[in-house]
mmCIF file with all atom_site columns, C-alpha atoms and ligand atoms in Angstrom:
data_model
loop_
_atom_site.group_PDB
_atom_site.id
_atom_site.type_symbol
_atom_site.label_atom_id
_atom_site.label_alt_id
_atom_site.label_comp_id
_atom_site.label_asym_id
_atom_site.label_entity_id
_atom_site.label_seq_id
_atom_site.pdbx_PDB_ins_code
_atom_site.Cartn_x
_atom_site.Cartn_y
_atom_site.Cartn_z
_atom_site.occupancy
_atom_site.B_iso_or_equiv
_atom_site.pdbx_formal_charge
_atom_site.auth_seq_id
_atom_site.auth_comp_id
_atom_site.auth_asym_id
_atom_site.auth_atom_id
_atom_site.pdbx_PDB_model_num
ATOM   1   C  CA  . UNK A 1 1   ? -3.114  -2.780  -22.551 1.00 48.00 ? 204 UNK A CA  1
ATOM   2   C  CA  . UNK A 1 2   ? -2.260  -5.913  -20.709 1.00 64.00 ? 205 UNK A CA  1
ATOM   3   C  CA  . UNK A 1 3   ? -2.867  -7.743  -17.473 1.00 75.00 ? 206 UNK A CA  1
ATOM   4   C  CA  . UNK A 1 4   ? 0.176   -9.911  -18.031 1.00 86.00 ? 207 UNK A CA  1
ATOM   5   C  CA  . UNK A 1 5   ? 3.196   -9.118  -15.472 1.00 91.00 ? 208 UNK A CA  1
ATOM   6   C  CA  . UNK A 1 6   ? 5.876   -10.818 -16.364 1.00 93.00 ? 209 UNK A CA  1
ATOM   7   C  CA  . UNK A 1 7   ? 7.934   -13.177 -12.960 1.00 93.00 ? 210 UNK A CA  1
ATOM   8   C  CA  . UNK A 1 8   ? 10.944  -10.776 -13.919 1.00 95.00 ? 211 UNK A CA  1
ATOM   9   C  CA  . UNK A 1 9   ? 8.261   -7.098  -13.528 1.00 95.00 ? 212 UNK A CA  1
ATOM   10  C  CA  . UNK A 1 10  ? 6.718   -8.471  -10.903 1.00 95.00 ? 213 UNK A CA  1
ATOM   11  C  CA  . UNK A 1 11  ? 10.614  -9.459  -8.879  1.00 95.00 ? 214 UNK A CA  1
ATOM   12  C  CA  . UNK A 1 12  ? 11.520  -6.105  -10.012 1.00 96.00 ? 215 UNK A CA  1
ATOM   13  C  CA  . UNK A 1 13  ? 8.264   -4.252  -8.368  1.00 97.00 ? 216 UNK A CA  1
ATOM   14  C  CA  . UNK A 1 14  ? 8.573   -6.478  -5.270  1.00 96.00 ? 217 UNK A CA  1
ATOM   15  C  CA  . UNK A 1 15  ? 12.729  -5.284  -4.836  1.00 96.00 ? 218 UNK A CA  1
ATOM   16  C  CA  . UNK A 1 16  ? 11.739  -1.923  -5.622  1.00 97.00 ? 219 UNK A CA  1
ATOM   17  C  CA  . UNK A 1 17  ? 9.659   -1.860  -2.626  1.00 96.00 ? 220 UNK A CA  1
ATOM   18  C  CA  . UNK A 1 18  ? 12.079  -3.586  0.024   1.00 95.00 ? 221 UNK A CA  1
ATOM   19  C  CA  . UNK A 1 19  ? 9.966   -6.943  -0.124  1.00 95.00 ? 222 UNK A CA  1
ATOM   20  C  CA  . UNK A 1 20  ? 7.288   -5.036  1.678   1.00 96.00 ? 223 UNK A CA  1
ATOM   21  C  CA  . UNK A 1 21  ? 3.437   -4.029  1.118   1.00 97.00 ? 224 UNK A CA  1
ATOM   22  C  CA  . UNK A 1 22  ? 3.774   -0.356  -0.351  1.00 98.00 ? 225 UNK A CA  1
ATOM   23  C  CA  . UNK A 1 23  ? 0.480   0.455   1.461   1.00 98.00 ? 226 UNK A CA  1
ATOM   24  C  CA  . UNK A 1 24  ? 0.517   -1.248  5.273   1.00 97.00 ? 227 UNK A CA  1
ATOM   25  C  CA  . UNK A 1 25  ? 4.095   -1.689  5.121   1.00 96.00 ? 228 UNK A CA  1
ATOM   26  C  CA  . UNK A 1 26  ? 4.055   -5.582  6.076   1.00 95.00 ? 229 UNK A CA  1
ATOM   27  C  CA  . UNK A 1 27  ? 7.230   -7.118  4.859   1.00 95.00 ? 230 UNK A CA  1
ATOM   28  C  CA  . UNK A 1 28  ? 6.545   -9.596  2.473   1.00 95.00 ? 231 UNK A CA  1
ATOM   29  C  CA  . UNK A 1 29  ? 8.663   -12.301 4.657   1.00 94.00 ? 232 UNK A CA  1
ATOM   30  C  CA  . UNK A 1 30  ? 5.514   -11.931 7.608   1.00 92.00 ? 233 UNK A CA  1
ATOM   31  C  CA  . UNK A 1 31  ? 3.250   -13.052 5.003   1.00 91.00 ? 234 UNK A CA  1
ATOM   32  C  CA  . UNK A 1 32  ? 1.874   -16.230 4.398   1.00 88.00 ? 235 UNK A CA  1
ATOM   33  C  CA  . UNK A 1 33  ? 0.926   -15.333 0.763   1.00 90.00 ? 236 UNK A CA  1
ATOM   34  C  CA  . UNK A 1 34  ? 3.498   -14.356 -1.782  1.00 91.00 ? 237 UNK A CA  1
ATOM   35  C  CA  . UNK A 1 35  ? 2.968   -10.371 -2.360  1.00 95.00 ? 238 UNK A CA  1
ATOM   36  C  CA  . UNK A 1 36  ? 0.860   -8.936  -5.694  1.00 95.00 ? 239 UNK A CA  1
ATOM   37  C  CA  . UNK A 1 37  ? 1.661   -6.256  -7.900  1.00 96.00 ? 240 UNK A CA  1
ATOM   38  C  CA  . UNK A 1 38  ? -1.264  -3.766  -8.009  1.00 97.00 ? 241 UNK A CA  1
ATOM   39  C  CA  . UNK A 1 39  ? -2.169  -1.476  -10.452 1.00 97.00 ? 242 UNK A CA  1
ATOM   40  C  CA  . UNK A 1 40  ? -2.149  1.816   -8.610  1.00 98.00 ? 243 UNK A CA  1
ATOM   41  C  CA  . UNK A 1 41  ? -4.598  3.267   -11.673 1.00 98.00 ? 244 UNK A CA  1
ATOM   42  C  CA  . UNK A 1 42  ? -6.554  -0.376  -12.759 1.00 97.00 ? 245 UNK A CA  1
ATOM   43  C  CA  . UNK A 1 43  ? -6.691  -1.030  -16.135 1.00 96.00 ? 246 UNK A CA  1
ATOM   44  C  CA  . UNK A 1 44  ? -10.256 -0.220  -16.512 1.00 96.00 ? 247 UNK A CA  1
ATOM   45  C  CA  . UNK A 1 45  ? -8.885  3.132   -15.920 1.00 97.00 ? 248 UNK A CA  1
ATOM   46  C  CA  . UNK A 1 46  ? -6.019  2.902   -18.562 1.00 96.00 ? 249 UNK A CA  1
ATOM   47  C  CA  . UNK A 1 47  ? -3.487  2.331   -16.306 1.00 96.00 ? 250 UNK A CA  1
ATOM   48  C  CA  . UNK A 1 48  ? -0.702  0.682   -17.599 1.00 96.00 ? 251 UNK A CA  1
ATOM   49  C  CA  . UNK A 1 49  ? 1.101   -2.663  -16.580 1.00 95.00 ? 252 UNK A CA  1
ATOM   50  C  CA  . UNK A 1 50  ? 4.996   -0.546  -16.337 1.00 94.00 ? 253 UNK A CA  1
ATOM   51  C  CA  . UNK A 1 51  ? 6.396   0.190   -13.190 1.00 95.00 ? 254 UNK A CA  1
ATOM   52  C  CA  . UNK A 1 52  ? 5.346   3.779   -13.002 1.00 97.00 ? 255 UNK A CA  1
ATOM   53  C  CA  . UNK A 1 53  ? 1.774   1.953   -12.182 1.00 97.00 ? 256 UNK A CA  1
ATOM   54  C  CA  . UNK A 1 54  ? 3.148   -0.879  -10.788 1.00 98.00 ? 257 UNK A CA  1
ATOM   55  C  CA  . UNK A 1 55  ? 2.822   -1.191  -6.578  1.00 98.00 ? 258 UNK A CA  1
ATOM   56  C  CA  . UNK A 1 56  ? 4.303   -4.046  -4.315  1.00 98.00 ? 259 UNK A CA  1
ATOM   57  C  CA  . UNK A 1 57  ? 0.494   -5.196  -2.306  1.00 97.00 ? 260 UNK A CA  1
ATOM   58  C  CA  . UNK A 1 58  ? 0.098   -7.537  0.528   1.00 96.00 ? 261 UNK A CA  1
ATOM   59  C  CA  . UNK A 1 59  ? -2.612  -9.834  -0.354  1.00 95.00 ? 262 UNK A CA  1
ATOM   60  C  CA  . UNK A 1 60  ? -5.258  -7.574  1.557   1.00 95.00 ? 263 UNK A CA  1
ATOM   61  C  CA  . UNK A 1 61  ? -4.603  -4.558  0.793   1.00 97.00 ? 264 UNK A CA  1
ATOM   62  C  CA  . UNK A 1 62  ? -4.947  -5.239  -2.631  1.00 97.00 ? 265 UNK A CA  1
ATOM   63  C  CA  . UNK A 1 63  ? -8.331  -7.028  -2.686  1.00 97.00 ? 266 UNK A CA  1
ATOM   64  C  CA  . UNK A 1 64  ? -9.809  -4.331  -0.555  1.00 97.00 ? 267 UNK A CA  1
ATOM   65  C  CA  . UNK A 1 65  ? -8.433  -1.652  -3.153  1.00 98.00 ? 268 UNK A CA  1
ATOM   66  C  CA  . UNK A 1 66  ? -9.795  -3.449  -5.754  1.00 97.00 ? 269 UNK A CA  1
ATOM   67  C  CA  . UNK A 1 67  ? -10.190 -1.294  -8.812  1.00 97.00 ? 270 UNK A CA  1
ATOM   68  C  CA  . UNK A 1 68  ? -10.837 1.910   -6.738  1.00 98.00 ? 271 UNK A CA  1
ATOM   69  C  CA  . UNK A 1 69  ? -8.618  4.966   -7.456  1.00 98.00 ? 272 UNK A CA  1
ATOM   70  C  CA  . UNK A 1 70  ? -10.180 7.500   -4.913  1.00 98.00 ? 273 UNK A CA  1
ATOM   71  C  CA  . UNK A 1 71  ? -12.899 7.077   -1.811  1.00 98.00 ? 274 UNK A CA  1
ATOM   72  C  CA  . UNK A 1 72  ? -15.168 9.494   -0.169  1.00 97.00 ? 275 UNK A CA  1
ATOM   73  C  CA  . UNK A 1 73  ? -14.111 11.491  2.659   1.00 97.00 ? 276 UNK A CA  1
ATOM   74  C  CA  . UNK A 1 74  ? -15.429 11.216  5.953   1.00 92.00 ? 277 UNK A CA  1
ATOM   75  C  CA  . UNK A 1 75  ? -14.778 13.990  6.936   1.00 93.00 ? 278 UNK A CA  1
ATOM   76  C  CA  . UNK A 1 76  ? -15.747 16.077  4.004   1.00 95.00 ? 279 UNK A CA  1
ATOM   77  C  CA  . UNK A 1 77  ? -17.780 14.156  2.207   1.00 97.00 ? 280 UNK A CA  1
ATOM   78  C  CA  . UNK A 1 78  ? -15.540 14.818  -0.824  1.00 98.00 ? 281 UNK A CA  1
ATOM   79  C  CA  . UNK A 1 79  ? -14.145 12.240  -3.115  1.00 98.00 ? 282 UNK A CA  1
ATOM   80  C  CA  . UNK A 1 80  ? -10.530 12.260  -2.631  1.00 98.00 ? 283 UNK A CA  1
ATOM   81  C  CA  . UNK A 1 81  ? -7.843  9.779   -4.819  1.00 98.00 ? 284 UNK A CA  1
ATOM   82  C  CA  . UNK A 1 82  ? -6.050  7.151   -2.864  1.00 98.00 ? 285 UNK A CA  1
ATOM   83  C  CA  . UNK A 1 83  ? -2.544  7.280   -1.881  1.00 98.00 ? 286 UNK A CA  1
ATOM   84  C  CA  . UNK A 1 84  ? -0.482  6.570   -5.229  1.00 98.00 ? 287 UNK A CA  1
ATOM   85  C  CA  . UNK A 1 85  ? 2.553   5.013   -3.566  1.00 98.00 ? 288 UNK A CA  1
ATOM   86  C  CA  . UNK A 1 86  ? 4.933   6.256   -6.824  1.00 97.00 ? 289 UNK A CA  1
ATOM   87  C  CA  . UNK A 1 87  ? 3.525   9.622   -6.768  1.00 97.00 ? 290 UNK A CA  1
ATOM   88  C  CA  . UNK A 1 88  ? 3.232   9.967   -3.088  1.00 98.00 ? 291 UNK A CA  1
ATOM   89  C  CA  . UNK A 1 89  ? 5.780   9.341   -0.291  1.00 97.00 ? 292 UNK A CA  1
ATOM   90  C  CA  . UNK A 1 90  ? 3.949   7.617   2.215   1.00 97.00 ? 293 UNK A CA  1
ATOM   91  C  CA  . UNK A 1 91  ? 5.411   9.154   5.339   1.00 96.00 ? 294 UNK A CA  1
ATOM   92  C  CA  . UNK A 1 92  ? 3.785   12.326  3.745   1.00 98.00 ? 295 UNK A CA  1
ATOM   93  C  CA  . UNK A 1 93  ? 0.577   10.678  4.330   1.00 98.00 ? 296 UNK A CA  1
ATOM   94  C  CA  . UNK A 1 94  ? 0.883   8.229   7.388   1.00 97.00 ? 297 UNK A CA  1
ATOM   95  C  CA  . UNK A 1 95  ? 2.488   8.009   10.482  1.00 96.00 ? 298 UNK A CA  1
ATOM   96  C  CA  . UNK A 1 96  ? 3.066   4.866   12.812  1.00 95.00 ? 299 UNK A CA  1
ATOM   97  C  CA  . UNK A 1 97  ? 1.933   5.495   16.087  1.00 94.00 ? 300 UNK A CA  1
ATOM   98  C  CA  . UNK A 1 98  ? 2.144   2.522   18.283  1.00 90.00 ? 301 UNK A CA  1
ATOM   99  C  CA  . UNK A 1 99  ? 1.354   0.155   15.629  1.00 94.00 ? 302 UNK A CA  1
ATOM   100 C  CA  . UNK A 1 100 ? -1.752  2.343   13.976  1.00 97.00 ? 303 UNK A CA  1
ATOM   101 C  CA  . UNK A 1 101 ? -1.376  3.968   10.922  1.00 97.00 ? 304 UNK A CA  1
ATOM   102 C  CA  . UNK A 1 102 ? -2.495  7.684   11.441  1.00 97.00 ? 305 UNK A CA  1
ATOM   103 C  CA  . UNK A 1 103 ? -3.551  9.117   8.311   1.00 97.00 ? 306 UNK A CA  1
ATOM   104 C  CA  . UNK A 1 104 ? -1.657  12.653  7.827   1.00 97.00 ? 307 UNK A CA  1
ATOM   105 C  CA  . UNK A 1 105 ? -3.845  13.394  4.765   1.00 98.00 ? 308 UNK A CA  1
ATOM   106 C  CA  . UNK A 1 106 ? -7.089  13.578  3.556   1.00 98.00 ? 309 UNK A CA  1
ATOM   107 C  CA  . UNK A 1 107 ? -5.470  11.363  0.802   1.00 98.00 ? 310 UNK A CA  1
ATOM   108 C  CA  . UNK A 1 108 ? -3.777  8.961   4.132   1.00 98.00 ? 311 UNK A CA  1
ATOM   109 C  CA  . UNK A 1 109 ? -7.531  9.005   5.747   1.00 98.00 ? 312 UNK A CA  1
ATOM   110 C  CA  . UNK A 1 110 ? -9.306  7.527   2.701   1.00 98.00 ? 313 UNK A CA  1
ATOM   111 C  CA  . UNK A 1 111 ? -6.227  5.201   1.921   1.00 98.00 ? 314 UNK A CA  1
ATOM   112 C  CA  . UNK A 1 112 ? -6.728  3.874   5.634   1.00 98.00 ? 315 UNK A CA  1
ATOM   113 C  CA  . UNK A 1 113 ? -10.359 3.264   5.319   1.00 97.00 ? 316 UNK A CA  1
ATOM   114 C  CA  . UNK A 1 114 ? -10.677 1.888   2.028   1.00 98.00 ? 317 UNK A CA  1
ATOM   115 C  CA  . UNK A 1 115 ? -7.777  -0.418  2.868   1.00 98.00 ? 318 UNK A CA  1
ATOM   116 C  CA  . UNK A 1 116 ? -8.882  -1.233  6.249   1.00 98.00 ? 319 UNK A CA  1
ATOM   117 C  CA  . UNK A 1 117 ? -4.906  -0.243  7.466   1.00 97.00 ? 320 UNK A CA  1
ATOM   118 C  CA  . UNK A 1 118 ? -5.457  -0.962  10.951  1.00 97.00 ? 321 UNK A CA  1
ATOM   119 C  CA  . UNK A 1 119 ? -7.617  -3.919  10.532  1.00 93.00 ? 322 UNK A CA  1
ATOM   120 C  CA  . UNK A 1 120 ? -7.008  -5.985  14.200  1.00 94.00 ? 323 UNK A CA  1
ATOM   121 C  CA  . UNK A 1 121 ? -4.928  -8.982  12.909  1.00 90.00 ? 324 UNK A CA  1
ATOM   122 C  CA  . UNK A 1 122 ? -2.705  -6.429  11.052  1.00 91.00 ? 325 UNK A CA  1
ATOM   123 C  CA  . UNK A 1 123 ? -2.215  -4.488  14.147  1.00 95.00 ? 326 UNK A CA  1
ATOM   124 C  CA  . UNK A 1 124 ? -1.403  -6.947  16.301  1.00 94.00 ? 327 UNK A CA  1
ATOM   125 C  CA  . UNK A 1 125 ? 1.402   -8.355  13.550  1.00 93.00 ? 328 UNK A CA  1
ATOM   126 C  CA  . UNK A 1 126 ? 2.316   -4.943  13.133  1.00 94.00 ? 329 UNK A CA  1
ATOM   127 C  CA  . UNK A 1 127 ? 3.026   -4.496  17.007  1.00 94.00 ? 330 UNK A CA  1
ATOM   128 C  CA  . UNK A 1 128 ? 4.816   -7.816  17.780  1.00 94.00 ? 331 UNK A CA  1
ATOM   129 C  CA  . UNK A 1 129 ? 7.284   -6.882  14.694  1.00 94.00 ? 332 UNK A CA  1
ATOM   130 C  CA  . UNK A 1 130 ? 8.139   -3.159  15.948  1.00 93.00 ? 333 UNK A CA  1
ATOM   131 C  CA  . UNK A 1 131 ? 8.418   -4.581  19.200  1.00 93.00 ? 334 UNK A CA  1
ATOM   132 C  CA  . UNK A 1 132 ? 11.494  -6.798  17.791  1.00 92.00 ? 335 UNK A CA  1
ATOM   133 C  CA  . UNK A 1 133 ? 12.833  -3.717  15.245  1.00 90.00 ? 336 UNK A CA  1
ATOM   134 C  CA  . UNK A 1 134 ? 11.605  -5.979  12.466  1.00 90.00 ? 337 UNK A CA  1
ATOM   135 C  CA  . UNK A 1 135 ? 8.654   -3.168  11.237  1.00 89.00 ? 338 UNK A CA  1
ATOM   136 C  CA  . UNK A 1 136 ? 10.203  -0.663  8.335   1.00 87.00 ? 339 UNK A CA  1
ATOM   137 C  CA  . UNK A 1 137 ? 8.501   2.718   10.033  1.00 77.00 ? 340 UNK A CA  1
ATOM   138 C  CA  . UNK A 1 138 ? 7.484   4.474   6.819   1.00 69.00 ? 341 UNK A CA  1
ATOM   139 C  CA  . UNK A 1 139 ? 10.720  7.087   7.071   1.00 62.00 ? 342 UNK A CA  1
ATOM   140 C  CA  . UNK A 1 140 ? 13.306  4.679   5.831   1.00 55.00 ? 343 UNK A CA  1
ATOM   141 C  CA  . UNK A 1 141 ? 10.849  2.513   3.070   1.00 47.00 ? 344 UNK A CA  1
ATOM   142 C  CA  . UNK A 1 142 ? 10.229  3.006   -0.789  1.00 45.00 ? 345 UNK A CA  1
ATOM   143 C  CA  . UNK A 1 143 ? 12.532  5.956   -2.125  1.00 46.00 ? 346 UNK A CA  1
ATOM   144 C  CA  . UNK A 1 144 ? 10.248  7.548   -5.219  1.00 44.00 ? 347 UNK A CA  1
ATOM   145 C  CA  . UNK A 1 145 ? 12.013  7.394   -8.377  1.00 40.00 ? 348 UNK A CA  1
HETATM 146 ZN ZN1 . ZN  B 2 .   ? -0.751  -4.327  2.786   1.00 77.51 ? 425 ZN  B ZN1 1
#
């Protein structure tokens, strides 16, 4: 079990994903800070540094995921796992709806918390950019292998 990704895994996870954050969607070219490959299941888990746990993360998204795999519920108060973006299609669990990300899911609403989608600063981004077509919607992104 290593933490080691390789410049070549991490270029591969980071194509995979159309240069863009696998869980807000911000294209890595918006960013200030080069994009991070997240373990979707952390290694304290015994997830594994290969693709199949491998995920394209804006800086943010992956500090607020952390190590977390799943999130309570508001709505239920059940613990529900987080949106595993090579299990999951995201447009399964999200919509874009004028620049929020509407979770679908009970799996999209715990995602969205935990990762604080719709923090204000990524809003606002995320507005100006579908306002010039330059926002991938969800529909067209990350094909799952
Ligand atoms: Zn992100």
């Amino acid at each position: 079990m290593s933490e080691y990704i390789s410049a070549a895994l991490r270029d591969a996870i980071r194509e995979r994903a159309g240069f863009q954050c696998e869980y807000c969607l911000l294209p890595e070219a918006e960013s200030f800070f080069p994009f991070e490959s997240d373990h979707i299941i952390a290694l304290k888990h015994d997830g594994q540094t290969d693709l199949s746990n491998l995920a394209s993360s804006c800086l943010e998204c992956n500090r607020l995921k952390g190590t977390d795999i799943a999130s309570v519920d508001s709505d239920t108060g059940r613990i529900v796992r987080l949106f595993h973006p090579r299990q999951d299609r995201w447009q399964d669990h999200f919509e874009l709806r004028d620049g929020l990300i509407v979770p679908k899911t009970d799996i999209g609403r715990v995602t969205e918390h935990l990762l604080q989608l719709n923090r204000p600063k990524l809003v606002s981004i995320r507005q100006q950019l579908l306002a010039k077509g330059r926002y991938p919607t969800g529909s067209e992104s990350q094909e799952t292998s």
